[in-house]
Amino acid sequence: MGIYLEAAGLVFQPYVLAVIFCSAAFGMFVGAIPGLAATMATALLVPVTFFMDPVPAIAAIVTATAMAIFAGDIPGTLLRMPGTPASAAYVQDSYEMTKAGHPEAALGASLVFSALGGIFGTLVLITASPVLAEVALKFSSFEYFWLVVLGLSCAVFVSPGSPARGLVSLLIGLFAATIGIDNPAGAPRYTFGNVELYAGIQFIPAMIGLFAVSEVIRAFLARNETPKVANTRNASIFRQQFKNLVTYPVQAIRGSVLGTAIGALPGAGADIAAWISYAVSKKFSKTPKKFGTGHVEGLVEAGASNNGAMSGAWIPALVFGIPGDSITAIVIGVLYVKGINPGPTVFINDPQLIYAVFIVFLLANIIMLPLGWLAIKGAGTILSIPSRILMPIILMFCIVGSFAINNSPTGIIIMLVFGIIGFLMEENDIPIAPAILGLVLGPMLEQNFVTSMIKSQGSFLAFFERPIAAGLGIFTLVIWSIPLVLLLVNRGKSASVTPS
Amino acid sequence: MRATDLTLGILVLLGGIAIYVSAMGFEVIPGQSYGAGTMPRAIAFATIGVGLFIAGKALMAGDRSLGFELRDWVRSGRALFRAGTALVLIVVYIVAAPFVGFTPAALFVLLAGMLVLGTRPLPAIAISIVATIAIQQSFGRLLLVPLPRSDLFSFLW
Amino acid sequence: MPNRFAAIATGFSLVAGAAYAQDYPDRPIQMIVPWGAGGGTDAVGRIIATQLQQELGVPVNVVNRTGGSGVVGHSAIANAEPDGYTIGIMTIEIDMMHWQGLTDLTYEDFEILAMVNTDPGGIMVSADSGWDSVEAFLESVKAEPKGTFTASGTGQGGIWHVGMAGWLLSEDLPPDQITFVPSQGAAPGITDMVAGGVDMIPSSLAEGRSMIDAERVLPLATMSAERQEAFPDVPTLAETTGSDWTVAVWRTVAGPAGLPDDVRDTLVSAIETAYNSDEYQSFMQERGFGLRWAGPDEATQIVAEDDAAFGEVMRQAGLAAE
């Protein structure tokens, strides 16, 4: 107990609390701007943290990151411009809720269940991180291959409309991911000798193009024909979410658990977690048909999963110093500089520091609620701006955001091309979300497949030789065979019913 | 512009074949049987399969129509002009910004966009100026994004 | 129309150009980092930038230009206007990418200002692998047929791939006696090794530090002439197998070729002050990165020597383009 008090003493100081508050506001601002990612907020804070003590330094980054990730849902919900591939999983539902006049309900759900998922993940981090980290260390390329296939399968199965069209979208994303030279062979593909194309298609400009620019094109086509959104200002954000919690307790817990577990795997992360959770939610829902039409259920589960995964990513980072994503990589660097060397020894040498970090995690997720509430209230005013003024401004944000991701005009060109592709896809009822996941997971799929084949000297059986890989592999194959079996059974039935 | 199911299936099929052909030149990792061509080839097979499935399903349903259904907007010259403007504005920014800098390029894109969508000139000018400065300050100054400088407006940096 | 814009813009930059000769720098400087936020190069770039900013009195903004195995960022540095307002961190990949045929760019397209860090390669195995010395490991590698063992830690043709091939050649083994499995960097490679995916990681020991501390990874040797300060118990190759092979990654601060002399001198002295600052020194030690100062001439010489050595190894290992 003494150690916790000591840790609390490190956190509950005016200076540290002020740092937490300022970085929270900063994270909220960066995250809410379409096209800017949490990674950017973190990278910008690094030089500032050089001049701080360990606890406020970590507090600044952790708080800003947590805020930025939630705030990324704001442009997603209001303007269908998701901030991360993870939030692309449920952007259809949240945007439909906005169009139906309930943006605050959608954002409130994102906020509250993000916080719940984050708190759950932190509690797991505090109590069970050494055990979970051990499991995570058993994942090699064979296991990750199946996990990626599982994530991609979910994208196809949850996509509204026909799975065939979802598959077309996924394949577009996977193909775009092959461009560039960052592949296992290190060979240039589809670059036409252009150095900028060596870097491949960055997913953020592509995502801005597919979602936001296609929407801008549609707005320019329709001019004032877009229906005016009725903004329900009087509804209480938190009361609605309490109702959601009572209605969907299983979903919230399932999302948190699954998100934390997948997030703890350094090669997987929040992107896969949110998609798998959304698919799980739809699969076990009593009303799967409502998914994608502005239904809050998937939002609850995937939102909790998203932030659970963010907390989960700290498990291998703190226990073994293994970064799961660019944010944990930055923080591990800062920890080293501050003399806290991640690894099992940190729990023995500096337990009060680690517990202080845990307290900061909890605080960050709690402070998110009031600040998020303010942000939602403020952001709602965006919807009262007429689209003839709003759309050109959004277009400008898209341009700057696409530029900022690699500080290069190539990002804007990628955005433009994918804007047109996204527009044409939606004209043809091809969902765009699976393309994003294909683009993000394509490199992981290829990396894990090709390296596995090199290790196994070309034997496919190796994908089933390790226990966890075998389990995941069989599970994936079962998922894929169910719809095929159903198709055959249905065909058999309809053949016997219809007399020929 | 909506392709009929059969057309979509055939387009997807052709896309798959194109990927397969283009991937034939990719080499394997020395000493291995896998390499740069593995993934594109797998994507090509999947794409061909999906194309066949979509086209086959359309044919089985008796839908043999080829071509594109035109939506209303294609027939409206004004709508096409406006959508075209949105795309042209992006191109204008890409081409002009490195030469004239961010500030004038952004100002032009915002103003032209608002005017095309029917905002009255005076409010459009005022809002464009405010928005340009706000974006430049927040991205360029606070977030340190290296937006192209314009010497004419160097006081903003 | 664009012509007129261009003319106006050129006019202004001429005016600006005339002004800077006297008082460089008078506006923000861009520091291009060819690798992503969160990596070691990014960290080094950011701390140098922070120190330079204090030294030069203008903002020094870190700009990540990532992707393409470093080709994109290095091209951006080399192709920038040589006016001192764009500099960057040039990494060892510049000595390899042109041998692979990825670009025509070589170190000669840069004005190398200083070398600020080196990290020697090492040999690391999983703690439960059963090998407790590099001799034992080498014996197994020699005894078993080619391809029995696997290694990882960078992409295909990356620095640790070349480093491993060079070591094997120095032990009179074929450069692909150990199969190299490409990975997205040292950290995923090390994780994969601990999960049982590969047998050995030839990356720098600093990159495996947390897992070494956790006693999951065993460092067998360092590929440097002398033992490393941070790992005094880890022997050199020369002490153990007798191989004289050494390899080290380095990071330099560089600008495009053709910087004016006064600009170059201003930058070099500012970088030297930044290098000697307490902040930089303690940062590098805490992170476990190797400190190494070399001025423009010495740094250029090291870069040139590595370029030739890597070209030779890559040709023998079949990693160089025909």
JSON list of N, CA, C and O in Angstrom, two decimals, chain C residues 259-305:
[
{"chain": "C", "resi": 259, "resn": "LEU", "atom": "N", "xyz": [26.87, 23.19, -50.18]},
{"chain": "C", "resi": 259, "resn": "LEU", "atom": "CA", "xyz": [26.56, 24.24, -49.20]},
{"chain": "C", "resi": 259, "resn": "LEU", "atom": "C", "xyz": [27.64, 25.32, -49.26]},
{"chain": "C", "resi": 259, "resn": "LEU", "atom": "O", "xyz": [28.82, 25.01, -49.39]},
{"chain": "C", "resi": 260, "resn": "PRO", "atom": "N", "xyz": [27.27, 26.60, -49.15]},
{"chain": "C", "resi": 260, "resn": "PRO", "atom": "CA", "xyz": [28.28, 27.66, -49.06]},
{"chain": "C", "resi": 260, "resn": "PRO", "atom": "C", "xyz": [29.18, 27.43, -47.84]},
{"chain": "C", "resi": 260, "resn": "PRO", "atom": "O", "xyz": [28.72, 26.92, -46.81]},
{"chain": "C", "resi": 261, "resn": "ASP", "atom": "N", "xyz": [30.45, 27.80, -47.95]},
{"chain": "C", "resi": 261, "resn": "ASP", "atom": "CA", "xyz": [31.40, 27.51, -46.89]},
{"chain": "C", "resi": 261, "resn": "ASP", "atom": "C", "xyz": [31.02, 28.11, -45.55]},
{"chain": "C", "resi": 261, "resn": "ASP", "atom": "O", "xyz": [31.13, 27.45, -44.51]},
{"chain": "C", "resi": 262, "resn": "ASP", "atom": "N", "xyz": [30.54, 29.38, -45.57]},
{"chain": "C", "resi": 262, "resn": "ASP", "atom": "CA", "xyz": [30.23, 30.01, -44.29]},
{"chain": "C", "resi": 262, "resn": "ASP", "atom": "C", "xyz": [29.06, 29.31, -43.61]},
{"chain": "C", "resi": 262, "resn": "ASP", "atom": "O", "xyz": [29.05, 29.11, -42.39]},
{"chain": "C", "resi": 263, "resn": "VAL", "atom": "N", "xyz": [28.06, 28.89, -44.42]},
{"chain": "C", "resi": 263, "resn": "VAL", "atom": "CA", "xyz": [26.91, 28.17, -43.86]},
{"chain": "C", "resi": 263, "resn": "VAL", "atom": "C", "xyz": [27.38, 26.86, -43.26]},
{"chain": "C", "resi": 263, "resn": "VAL", "atom": "O", "xyz": [27.01, 26.48, -42.15]},
{"chain": "C", "resi": 264, "resn": "ARG", "atom": "N", "xyz": [28.28, 26.16, -43.99]},
{"chain": "C", "resi": 264, "resn": "ARG", "atom": "CA", "xyz": [28.77, 24.88, -43.53]},
{"chain": "C", "resi": 264, "resn": "ARG", "atom": "C", "xyz": [29.51, 25.05, -42.19]},
{"chain": "C", "resi": 264, "resn": "ARG", "atom": "O", "xyz": [29.27, 24.31, -41.25]},
{"chain": "C", "resi": 265, "resn": "ASP", "atom": "N", "xyz": [30.35, 26.06, -42.13]},
{"chain": "C", "resi": 265, "resn": "ASP", "atom": "CA", "xyz": [31.12, 26.25, -40.90]},
{"chain": "C", "resi": 265, "resn": "ASP", "atom": "C", "xyz": [30.20, 26.58, -39.71]},
{"chain": "C", "resi": 265, "resn": "ASP", "atom": "O", "xyz": [30.39, 26.09, -38.60]},
{"chain": "C", "resi": 266, "resn": "THR", "atom": "N", "xyz": [29.21, 27.44, -39.96]},
{"chain": "C", "resi": 266, "resn": "THR", "atom": "CA", "xyz": [28.26, 27.77, -38.90]},
{"chain": "C", "resi": 266, "resn": "THR", "atom": "C", "xyz": [27.59, 26.50, -38.38]},
{"chain": "C", "resi": 266, "resn": "THR", "atom": "O", "xyz": [27.48, 26.27, -37.18]},
{"chain": "C", "resi": 267, "resn": "LEU", "atom": "N", "xyz": [27.13, 25.67, -39.33]},
{"chain": "C", "resi": 267, "resn": "LEU", "atom": "CA", "xyz": [26.42, 24.45, -38.94]},
{"chain": "C", "resi": 267, "resn": "LEU", "atom": "C", "xyz": [27.33, 23.49, -38.19]},
{"chain": "C", "resi": 267, "resn": "LEU", "atom": "O", "xyz": [26.96, 22.94, -37.16]},
{"chain": "C", "resi": 268, "resn": "VAL", "atom": "N", "xyz": [28.55, 23.28, -38.72]},
{"chain": "C", "resi": 268, "resn": "VAL", "atom": "CA", "xyz": [29.45, 22.30, -38.09]},
{"chain": "C", "resi": 268, "resn": "VAL", "atom": "C", "xyz": [29.74, 22.71, -36.65]},
{"chain": "C", "resi": 268, "resn": "VAL", "atom": "O", "xyz": [29.68, 21.88, -35.73]},
{"chain": "C", "resi": 269, "resn": "SER", "atom": "N", "xyz": [30.00, 23.99, -36.44]},
{"chain": "C", "resi": 269, "resn": "SER", "atom": "CA", "xyz": [30.34, 24.37, -35.06]},
{"chain": "C", "resi": 269, "resn": "SER", "atom": "C", "xyz": [29.11, 24.28, -34.17]},
{"chain": "C", "resi": 269, "resn": "SER", "atom": "O", "xyz": [29.22, 23.91, -32.99]},
{"chain": "C", "resi": 270, "resn": "ALA", "atom": "N", "xyz": [27.93, 24.60, -34.71]},
{"chain": "C", "resi": 270, "resn": "ALA", "atom": "CA", "xyz": [26.71, 24.46, -33.91]},
{"chain": "C", "resi": 270, "resn": "ALA", "atom": "C", "xyz": [26.45, 23.00, -33.58]},
{"chain": "C", "resi": 270, "resn": "ALA", "atom": "O", "xyz": [26.05, 22.66, -32.45]},
{"chain": "C", "resi": 271, "resn": "ILE", "atom": "N", "xyz": [26.69, 22.10, -34.55]},
{"chain": "C", "resi": 271, "resn": "ILE", "atom": "CA", "xyz": [26.46, 20.67, -34.29]},
{"chain": "C", "resi": 271, "resn": "ILE", "atom": "C", "xyz": [27.46, 20.17, -33.25]},
{"chain": "C", "resi": 271, "resn": "ILE", "atom": "O", "xyz": [27.11, 19.37, -32.38]},
{"chain": "C", "resi": 272, "resn": "GLU", "atom": "N", "xyz": [28.70, 20.67, -33.32]},
{"chain": "C", "resi": 272, "resn": "GLU", "atom": "CA", "xyz": [29.69, 20.22, -32.35]},
{"chain": "C", "resi": 272, "resn": "GLU", "atom": "C", "xyz": [29.28, 20.64, -30.93]},
{"chain": "C", "resi": 272, "resn": "GLU", "atom": "O", "xyz": [29.38, 19.85, -29.99]},
{"chain": "C", "resi": 273, "resn": "THR", "atom": "N", "xyz": [28.79, 21.87, -30.80]},
{"chain": "C", "resi": 273, "resn": "THR", "atom": "CA", "xyz": [28.31, 22.31, -29.49]},
{"chain": "C", "resi": 273, "resn": "THR", "atom": "C", "xyz": [27.13, 21.44, -29.04]},
{"chain": "C", "resi": 273, "resn": "THR", "atom": "O", "xyz": [27.05, 21.05, -27.87]},
{"chain": "C", "resi": 274, "resn": "ALA", "atom": "N", "xyz": [26.23, 21.15, -29.98]},
{"chain": "C", "resi": 274, "resn": "ALA", "atom": "CA", "xyz": [25.08, 20.32, -29.63]},
{"chain": "C", "resi": 274, "resn": "ALA", "atom": "C", "xyz": [25.54, 18.94, -29.19]},
{"chain": "C", "resi": 274, "resn": "ALA", "atom": "O", "xyz": [25.03, 18.38, -28.21]},
{"chain": "C", "resi": 275, "resn": "TYR", "atom": "N", "xyz": [26.53, 18.38, -29.91]},
{"chain": "C", "resi": 275, "resn": "TYR", "atom": "CA", "xyz": [27.04, 17.05, -29.58]},
{"chain": "C", "resi": 275, "resn": "TYR", "atom": "C", "xyz": [27.63, 17.04, -28.17]},
{"chain": "C", "resi": 275, "resn": "TYR", "atom": "O", "xyz": [27.42, 16.09, -27.41]},
{"chain": "C", "resi": 276, "resn": "ASN", "atom": "N", "xyz": [28.33, 18.10, -27.81]},
{"chain": "C", "resi": 276, "resn": "ASN", "atom": "CA", "xyz": [28.99, 18.13, -26.52]},
{"chain": "C", "resi": 276, "resn": "ASN", "atom": "C", "xyz": [28.08, 18.55, -25.38]},
{"chain": "C", "resi": 276, "resn": "ASN", "atom": "O", "xyz": [28.51, 18.57, -24.22]},
{"chain": "C", "resi": 277, "resn": "SER", "atom": "N", "xyz": [26.83, 18.91, -25.69]},
{"chain": "C", "resi": 277, "resn": "SER", "atom": "CA", "xyz": [25.94, 19.36, -24.62]},
{"chain": "C", "resi": 277, "resn": "SER", "atom": "C", "xyz": [25.63, 18.20, -23.68]},
{"chain": "C", "resi": 277, "resn": "SER", "atom": "O", "xyz": [25.62, 17.03, -24.07]},
{"chain": "C", "resi": 278, "resn": "ASP", "atom": "N", "xyz": [25.38, 18.54, -22.43]},
{"chain": "C", "resi": 278, "resn": "ASP", "atom": "CA", "xyz": [25.02, 17.51, -21.45]},
{"chain": "C", "resi": 278, "resn": "ASP", "atom": "C", "xyz": [23.78, 16.76, -21.88]},
{"chain": "C", "resi": 278, "resn": "ASP", "atom": "O", "xyz": [23.67, 15.55, -21.71]},
{"chain": "C", "resi": 279, "resn": "GLU", "atom": "N", "xyz": [22.82, 17.49, -22.45]},
{"chain": "C", "resi": 279, "resn": "GLU", "atom": "CA", "xyz": [21.57, 16.87, -22.85]},
{"chain": "C", "resi": 279, "resn": "GLU", "atom": "C", "xyz": [21.82, 15.74, -23.84]},
{"chain": "C", "resi": 279, "resn": "GLU", "atom": "O", "xyz": [21.32, 14.63, -23.69]},
{"chain": "C", "resi": 280, "resn": "TYR", "atom": "N", "xyz": [22.64, 16.04, -24.87]},
{"chain": "C", "resi": 280, "resn": "TYR", "atom": "CA", "xyz": [22.88, 15.02, -25.90]},
{"chain": "C", "resi": 280, "resn": "TYR", "atom": "C", "xyz": [23.64, 13.84, -25.32]},
{"chain": "C", "resi": 280, "resn": "TYR", "atom": "O", "xyz": [23.28, 12.69, -25.52]},
{"chain": "C", "resi": 281, "resn": "GLN", "atom": "N", "xyz": [24.70, 14.16, -24.56]},
{"chain": "C", "resi": 281, "resn": "GLN", "atom": "CA", "xyz": [25.53, 13.10, -24.01]},
{"chain": "C", "resi": 281, "resn": "GLN", "atom": "C", "xyz": [24.73, 12.18, -23.10]},
{"chain": "C", "resi": 281, "resn": "GLN", "atom": "O", "xyz": [24.80, 10.96, -23.22]},
{"chain": "C", "resi": 282, "resn": "SER", "atom": "N", "xyz": [23.94, 12.77, -22.21]},
{"chain": "C", "resi": 282, "resn": "SER", "atom": "CA", "xyz": [23.21, 11.91, -21.27]},
{"chain": "C", "resi": 282, "resn": "SER", "atom": "C", "xyz": [22.09, 11.17, -22.00]},
{"chain": "C", "resi": 282, "resn": "SER", "atom": "O", "xyz": [21.81, 10.01, -21.71]},
{"chain": "C", "resi": 283, "resn": "PHE", "atom": "N", "xyz": [21.48, 11.84, -22.98]},
{"chain": "C", "resi": 283, "resn": "PHE", "atom": "CA", "xyz": [20.43, 11.17, -23.75]},
{"chain": "C", "resi": 283, "resn": "PHE", "atom": "C", "xyz": [20.96, 9.90, -24.41]},
{"chain": "C", "resi": 283, "resn": "PHE", "atom": "O", "xyz": [20.37, 8.82, -24.32]},
{"chain": "C", "resi": 284, "resn": "MET", "atom": "N", "xyz": [22.11, 10.03, -25.08]},
{"chain": "C", "resi": 284, "resn": "MET", "atom": "CA", "xyz": [22.65, 8.89, -25.81]},
{"chain": "C", "resi": 284, "resn": "MET", "atom": "C", "xyz": [23.05, 7.77, -24.86]},
{"chain": "C", "resi": 284, "resn": "MET", "atom": "O", "xyz": [22.84, 6.59, -25.14]},
{"chain": "C", "resi": 285, "resn": "GLN", "atom": "N", "xyz": [23.61, 8.15, -23.70]},
{"chain": "C", "resi": 285, "resn": "GLN", "atom": "CA", "xyz": [24.02, 7.11, -22.76]},
{"chain": "C", "resi": 285, "resn": "GLN", "atom": "C", "xyz": [22.81, 6.39, -22.19]},
{"chain": "C", "resi": 285, "resn": "GLN", "atom": "O", "xyz": [22.81, 5.17, -22.07]},
{"chain": "C", "resi": 286, "resn": "GLU", "atom": "N", "xyz": [21.75, 7.17, -21.85]},
{"chain": "C", "resi": 286, "resn": "GLU", "atom": "CA", "xyz": [20.56, 6.55, -21.29]},
{"chain": "C", "resi": 286, "resn": "GLU", "atom": "C", "xyz": [19.94, 5.58, -22.29]},
{"chain": "C", "resi": 286, "resn": "GLU", "atom": "O", "xyz": [19.46, 4.52, -21.93]},
{"chain": "C", "resi": 287, "resn": "ARG", "atom": "N", "xyz": [19.91, 6.00, -23.55]},
{"chain": "C", "resi": 287, "resn": "ARG", "atom": "CA", "xyz": [19.30, 5.12, -24.56]},
{"chain": "C", "resi": 287, "resn": "ARG", "atom": "C", "xyz": [20.20, 3.95, -24.90]},
{"chain": "C", "resi": 287, "resn": "ARG", "atom": "O", "xyz": [19.80, 3.03, -25.57]},
{"chain": "C", "resi": 288, "resn": "GLY", "atom": "N", "xyz": [21.46, 3.99, -24.46]},
{"chain": "C", "resi": 288, "resn": "GLY", "atom": "CA", "xyz": [22.38, 2.92, -24.81]},
{"chain": "C", "resi": 288, "resn": "GLY", "atom": "C", "xyz": [22.97, 3.08, -26.20]},
{"chain": "C", "resi": 288, "resn": "GLY", "atom": "O", "xyz": [23.52, 2.14, -26.76]},
{"chain": "C", "resi": 289, "resn": "PHE", "atom": "N", "xyz": [22.87, 4.26, -26.77]},
{"chain": "C", "resi": 289, "resn": "PHE", "atom": "CA", "xyz": [23.45, 4.52, -28.10]},
{"chain": "C", "resi": 289, "resn": "PHE", "atom": "C", "xyz": [24.92, 4.90, -27.96]},
{"chain": "C", "resi": 289, "resn": "PHE", "atom": "O", "xyz": [25.31, 5.57, -27.01]},
{"chain": "C", "resi": 290, "resn": "GLY", "atom": "N", "xyz": [25.73, 4.50, -28.94]},
{"chain": "C", "resi": 290, "resn": "GLY", "atom": "CA", "xyz": [27.15, 4.78, -28.88]},
{"chain": "C", "resi": 290, "resn": "GLY", "atom": "C", "xyz": [27.48, 6.20, -29.31]},
{"chain": "C", "resi": 290, "resn": "GLY", "atom": "O", "xyz": [27.00, 6.68, -30.34]},
{"chain": "C", "resi": 291, "resn": "LEU", "atom": "N", "xyz": [28.28, 6.89, -28.51]},
{"chain": "C", "resi": 291, "resn": "LEU", "atom": "CA", "xyz": [28.67, 8.25, -28.86]},
{"chain": "C", "resi": 291, "resn": "LEU", "atom": "C", "xyz": [29.90, 8.21, -29.77]},
{"chain": "C", "resi": 291, "resn": "LEU", "atom": "O", "xyz": [30.83, 7.44, -29.53]},
{"chain": "C", "resi": 292, "resn": "ARG", "atom": "N", "xyz": [29.92, 9.02, -30.80]},
{"chain": "C", "resi": 292, "resn": "ARG", "atom": "CA", "xyz": [31.08, 9.05, -31.69]},
{"chain": "C", "resi": 292, "resn": "ARG", "atom": "C", "xyz": [31.06, 10.37, -32.41]},
{"chain": "C", "resi": 292, "resn": "ARG", "atom": "O", "xyz": [30.08, 10.69, -33.10]},
{"chain": "C", "resi": 293, "resn": "TRP", "atom": "N", "xyz": [32.11, 11.17, -32.24]},
{"chain": "C", "resi": 293, "resn": "TRP", "atom": "CA", "xyz": [32.19, 12.44, -32.95]},
{"chain": "C", "resi": 293, "resn": "TRP", "atom": "C", "xyz": [33.21, 12.31, -34.07]},
{"chain": "C", "resi": 293, "resn": "TRP", "atom": "O", "xyz": [34.31, 11.79, -33.88]},
{"chain": "C", "resi": 294, "resn": "ALA", "atom": "N", "xyz": [32.83, 12.78, -35.26]},
{"chain": "C", "resi": 294, "resn": "ALA", "atom": "CA", "xyz": [33.78, 12.92, -36.34]},
{"chain": "C", "resi": 294, "resn": "ALA", "atom": "C", "xyz": [33.39, 14.15, -37.12]},
{"chain": "C", "resi": 294, "resn": "ALA", "atom": "O", "xyz": [32.22, 14.33, -37.47]},
{"chain": "C", "resi": 295, "resn": "GLY", "atom": "N", "xyz": [34.36, 15.02, -37.38]},
{"chain": "C", "resi": 295, "resn": "GLY", "atom": "CA", "xyz": [34.10, 16.24, -38.14]},
{"chain": "C", "resi": 295, "resn": "GLY", "atom": "C", "xyz": [33.87, 15.92, -39.61]},
{"chain": "C", "resi": 295, "resn": "GLY", "atom": "O", "xyz": [33.92, 14.75, -40.01]},
{"chain": "C", "resi": 296, "resn": "PRO", "atom": "N", "xyz": [33.62, 16.94, -40.43]},
{"chain": "C", "resi": 296, "resn": "PRO", "atom": "CA", "xyz": [33.26, 16.71, -41.83]},
{"chain": "C", "resi": 296, "resn": "PRO", "atom": "C", "xyz": [34.21, 15.79, -42.57]},
{"chain": "C", "resi": 296, "resn": "PRO", "atom": "O", "xyz": [33.77, 14.83, -43.22]},
{"chain": "C", "resi": 297, "resn": "ASP", "atom": "N", "xyz": [35.54, 16.01, -42.47]},
{"chain": "C", "resi": 297, "resn": "ASP", "atom": "CA", "xyz": [36.48, 15.24, -43.29]},
{"chain": "C", "resi": 297, "resn": "ASP", "atom": "C", "xyz": [36.56, 13.79, -42.83]},
{"chain": "C", "resi": 297, "resn": "ASP", "atom": "O", "xyz": [36.48, 12.86, -43.63]},
{"chain": "C", "resi": 298, "resn": "GLU", "atom": "N", "xyz": [36.70, 13.61, -41.49]},
{"chain": "C", "resi": 298, "resn": "GLU", "atom": "CA", "xyz": [36.81, 12.26, -40.98]},
{"chain": "C", "resi": 298, "resn": "GLU", "atom": "C", "xyz": [35.53, 11.47, -41.24]},
{"chain": "C", "resi": 298, "resn": "GLU", "atom": "O", "xyz": [35.56, 10.30, -41.65]},
{"chain": "C", "resi": 299, "resn": "ALA", "atom": "N", "xyz": [34.38, 12.13, -41.04]},
{"chain": "C", "resi": 299, "resn": "ALA", "atom": "CA", "xyz": [33.09, 11.46, -41.25]},
{"chain": "C", "resi": 299, "resn": "ALA", "atom": "C", "xyz": [32.96, 11.02, -42.70]},
{"chain": "C", "resi": 299, "resn": "ALA", "atom": "O", "xyz": [32.57, 9.89, -42.99]},
{"chain": "C", "resi": 300, "resn": "THR", "atom": "N", "xyz": [33.32, 11.90, -43.62]},
{"chain": "C", "resi": 300, "resn": "THR", "atom": "CA", "xyz": [33.22, 11.56, -45.03]},
{"chain": "C", "resi": 300, "resn": "THR", "atom": "C", "xyz": [34.10, 10.35, -45.36]},
{"chain": "C", "resi": 300, "resn": "THR", "atom": "O", "xyz": [33.72, 9.48, -46.14]},
{"chain": "C", "resi": 301, "resn": "GLN", "atom": "N", "xyz": [35.28, 10.31, -44.71]},
{"chain": "C", "resi": 301, "resn": "GLN", "atom": "CA", "xyz": [36.19, 9.19, -44.97]},
{"chain": "C", "resi": 301, "resn": "GLN", "atom": "C", "xyz": [35.60, 7.87, -44.48]},
{"chain": "C", "resi": 301, "resn": "GLN", "atom": "O", "xyz": [35.64, 6.86, -45.19]},
{"chain": "C", "resi": 302, "resn": "ILE", "atom": "N", "xyz": [35.01, 7.89, -43.27]},
{"chain": "C", "resi": 302, "resn": "ILE", "atom": "CA", "xyz": [34.40, 6.67, -42.73]},
{"chain": "C", "resi": 302, "resn": "ILE", "atom": "C", "xyz": [33.28, 6.19, -43.66]},
{"chain": "C", "resi": 302, "resn": "ILE", "atom": "O", "xyz": [33.16, 5.02, -43.99]},
{"chain": "C", "resi": 303, "resn": "VAL", "atom": "N", "xyz": [32.46, 7.16, -44.09]},
{"chain": "C", "resi": 303, "resn": "VAL", "atom": "CA", "xyz": [31.33, 6.83, -44.94]},
{"chain": "C", "resi": 303, "resn": "VAL", "atom": "C", "xyz": [31.82, 6.22, -46.25]},
{"chain": "C", "resi": 303, "resn": "VAL", "atom": "O", "xyz": [31.27, 5.23, -46.75]},
{"chain": "C", "resi": 304, "resn": "ALA", "atom": "N", "xyz": [32.91, 6.77, -46.79]},
{"chain": "C", "resi": 304, "resn": "ALA", "atom": "CA", "xyz": [33.44, 6.27, -48.05]},
{"chain": "C", "resi": 304, "resn": "ALA", "atom": "C", "xyz": [34.00, 4.86, -47.89]},
{"chain": "C", "resi": 304, "resn": "ALA", "atom": "O", "xyz": [33.80, 3.99, -48.74]},
{"chain": "C", "resi": 305, "resn": "GLU", "atom": "N", "xyz": [34.71, 4.62, -46.77]},
{"chain": "C", "resi": 305, "resn": "GLU", "atom": "CA", "xyz": [35.28, 3.28, -46.54]},
{"chain": "C", "resi": 305, "resn": "GLU", "atom": "C", "xyz": [34.18, 2.23, -46.42]},
{"chain": "C", "resi": 305, "resn": "GLU", "atom": "O", "xyz": [34.26, 1.15, -47.01]}
]
